[in-house]
Amino acid sequence: MSERPRNDDPDPTAPEQNDGPEPSDAFDDLVDAETNRDPDLAVIEAGSRTLRAQAGPPQGDAVPARPADPEVDRALREVEAELAGRWGETKLDPSVQRIVALLDILGAPHRAYPSIHITGTNGKTSTARMIEALLGAFELRTGRYTSPHVQSVTERISLDGAPISAERFIDTYRDIAPYVEMVDSQQEYRLSFFEVLTAMAYAAFADAPVDVAVVEVGMGGTWDATNVIDGDVAVITPISLDHTDRLGETPEQIAGEKSGIIKKDATVVLAQQPVDAAAVMLKRAVEVDATVAREGMEFGVLSREVAVGGQMLTLRGLGGEYPEVFLPLYGAHQAHNAAVALAAVEAFFGVGSDHARTLDIDTIRSAFAAVSSPGRMEVVRRSPTVVLDAAHNPAGAQAAAEAVTEAFGFSRLVGVVGTSEGKDVRGVLEAFEPIFAEVVVTRNSSERAMDADELAAIAVEVFGAERVQVEPRLDDALEAAITLAEEEGEFSGAGVLVTGSVITVGEARLLMGRG
């Protein structure tokens, strides 16, 4: 492992965002002072926790650009290529045998810190980012592991609210690579891409060291590579149909797999669920003597109002009410994610079981106000407005359709849709049909991307031929959609929504100059 912890500051080479007003001179001075700070001085000044308390909860876009240093970029590409040579995330052997063997050799880094484990179908990453922000605001050093990434693989492993640097990512990989090869030689199948990344995350968190890890499953729960941890808090976001070939064809079957993250004596935070799925998870909780907190019962959203740049919430936590909480994310689904995140953090601190009290309201407000979730109802351009959302299943698409309608009220909305093979594409398109005036179907660069013509054939059945345009290249699709929106005139209120896949959104984000 690395010889001593390093602070991973946001990449100073990342492009500036110009959507908002120009910062004041005073703010520029503060940024310059912190950016140019001698990193060794941070250690002398009582360590990173004190500095975090001064700086407040994590800020910024949290999507890193490619390394500016050509040598670092070359080394990162080598690591990415080696990882890509392994089984991808959709090719699985449902077992934790290999990851257990690797972590045993590494000295069980995943046992070095408590954790909050998150599964579900939709909302996992946004919820993880909110939990991370809340914990950071209470001066805990956090490690966050999420998937998939929007633009850079380094996004998946974060410390203190920011992706680890490319250098640290490379070093962590090189530290564990000999042990990965050792396990590879002893197992029937080599460790997969996701298994190696999971081990890297757990090792990086132990190296830091973190006070708490926030870990999102890759798929399912029981046999997911992340499920070697015993989460003090198990979070289950809303369950719907996705990955049915792996997890089951009903919410009940999927819940059976996902409830595998519920461990003995843990606290389970349940988002609103289908009745049959909830029954499975409650049964699992009883079997392992876990405590359950249910949205709509022990916690929830008391009220929400659309506000400029997001929404204003009153949340009911496990310890009481939290009024006037601003969340800079759009949609009712994000309000519910916020309630789940708050309950998870309360449970981690023992609120609702050991004692009944609310957490400091100003700290809660500050943390939620700083939350970002790239690629989730994210505005990347104005005039016309271009919004990105990574919805890739019918439930996610329905939530996105409701959110964009509520938050933006476009006079005309053009969709850009690029999906992956094996998804319920028709269900996604049907969710968007009522709000899209036209749809431009395309494909991203992934090998798993659905062919644009195949997607178009389904889109024609849903929308009618006159509302469907095919542009196999994503850049052409974006240009076509923007042109269609601009036909309404500069002040028409038309917009563009890019959706269908995290990969599509990530590539669109790059094309739109974010990253």
Short mmCIF file of C-alpha atoms in Angstrom, two decimals, residues 381-387 410-416 435-440 469 476-498 512:
data_model
loop_
_atom_site.label_atom_id
_atom_site.label_comp_id
_atom_site.label_asym_id
_atom_site.label_seq_id
_atom_site.Cartn_x
_atom_site.Cartn_y
_atom_site.Cartn_z
CA ARG A 381 -26.11 23.88 -21.59
CA ARG A 382 -28.55 26.78 -21.81
CA SER A 383 -30.39 28.21 -24.82
CA PRO A 384 -31.53 25.64 -25.61
CA THR A 385 -31.29 23.86 -22.30
CA VAL A 386 -29.66 20.43 -22.50
CA VAL A 387 -30.30 18.06 -19.60
CA PHE A 410 -40.32 22.93 -21.51
CA SER A 411 -42.65 24.10 -24.25
CA ARG A 412 -41.13 21.39 -26.45
CA LEU A 413 -38.72 18.63 -25.47
CA VAL A 414 -36.50 16.66 -27.82
CA GLY A 415 -35.07 13.37 -26.60
CA VAL A 416 -31.68 11.85 -27.42
CA ILE A 435 -43.07 14.25 -22.97
CA PHE A 436 -40.90 13.96 -26.11
CA ALA A 437 -42.07 15.92 -29.12
CA GLU A 438 -39.38 14.13 -31.16
CA VAL A 439 -36.74 11.56 -30.31
CA VAL A 440 -33.29 11.19 -31.88
CA GLN A 469 -34.84 10.53 -36.27
CA ASP A 476 -24.53 14.04 -34.70
CA ALA A 477 -27.50 13.10 -32.54
CA LEU A 478 -26.78 15.92 -30.10
CA GLU A 479 -26.43 18.42 -32.94
CA ALA A 480 -29.67 17.20 -34.53
CA ALA A 481 -31.59 17.47 -31.26
CA ILE A 482 -30.27 20.95 -30.50
CA THR A 483 -31.19 22.04 -34.04
CA LEU A 484 -34.72 20.70 -33.57
CA ALA A 485 -35.03 22.57 -30.28
CA GLU A 486 -33.71 25.78 -31.82
CA GLU A 487 -36.39 25.65 -34.51
CA GLU A 488 -38.78 26.93 -31.87
CA GLY A 489 -36.81 30.16 -31.55
CA GLU A 490 -34.38 31.49 -28.96
CA PHE A 491 -37.00 32.29 -26.34
CA SER A 492 -39.35 29.38 -26.95
CA GLY A 493 -38.49 27.32 -23.88
CA ALA A 494 -37.57 24.22 -25.86
CA GLY A 495 -35.08 21.76 -24.44
CA VAL A 496 -33.16 18.52 -24.99
CA LEU A 497 -32.98 15.49 -22.68
CA VAL A 498 -30.15 13.00 -23.24
CA MET A 512 -20.81 19.16 -24.27
#
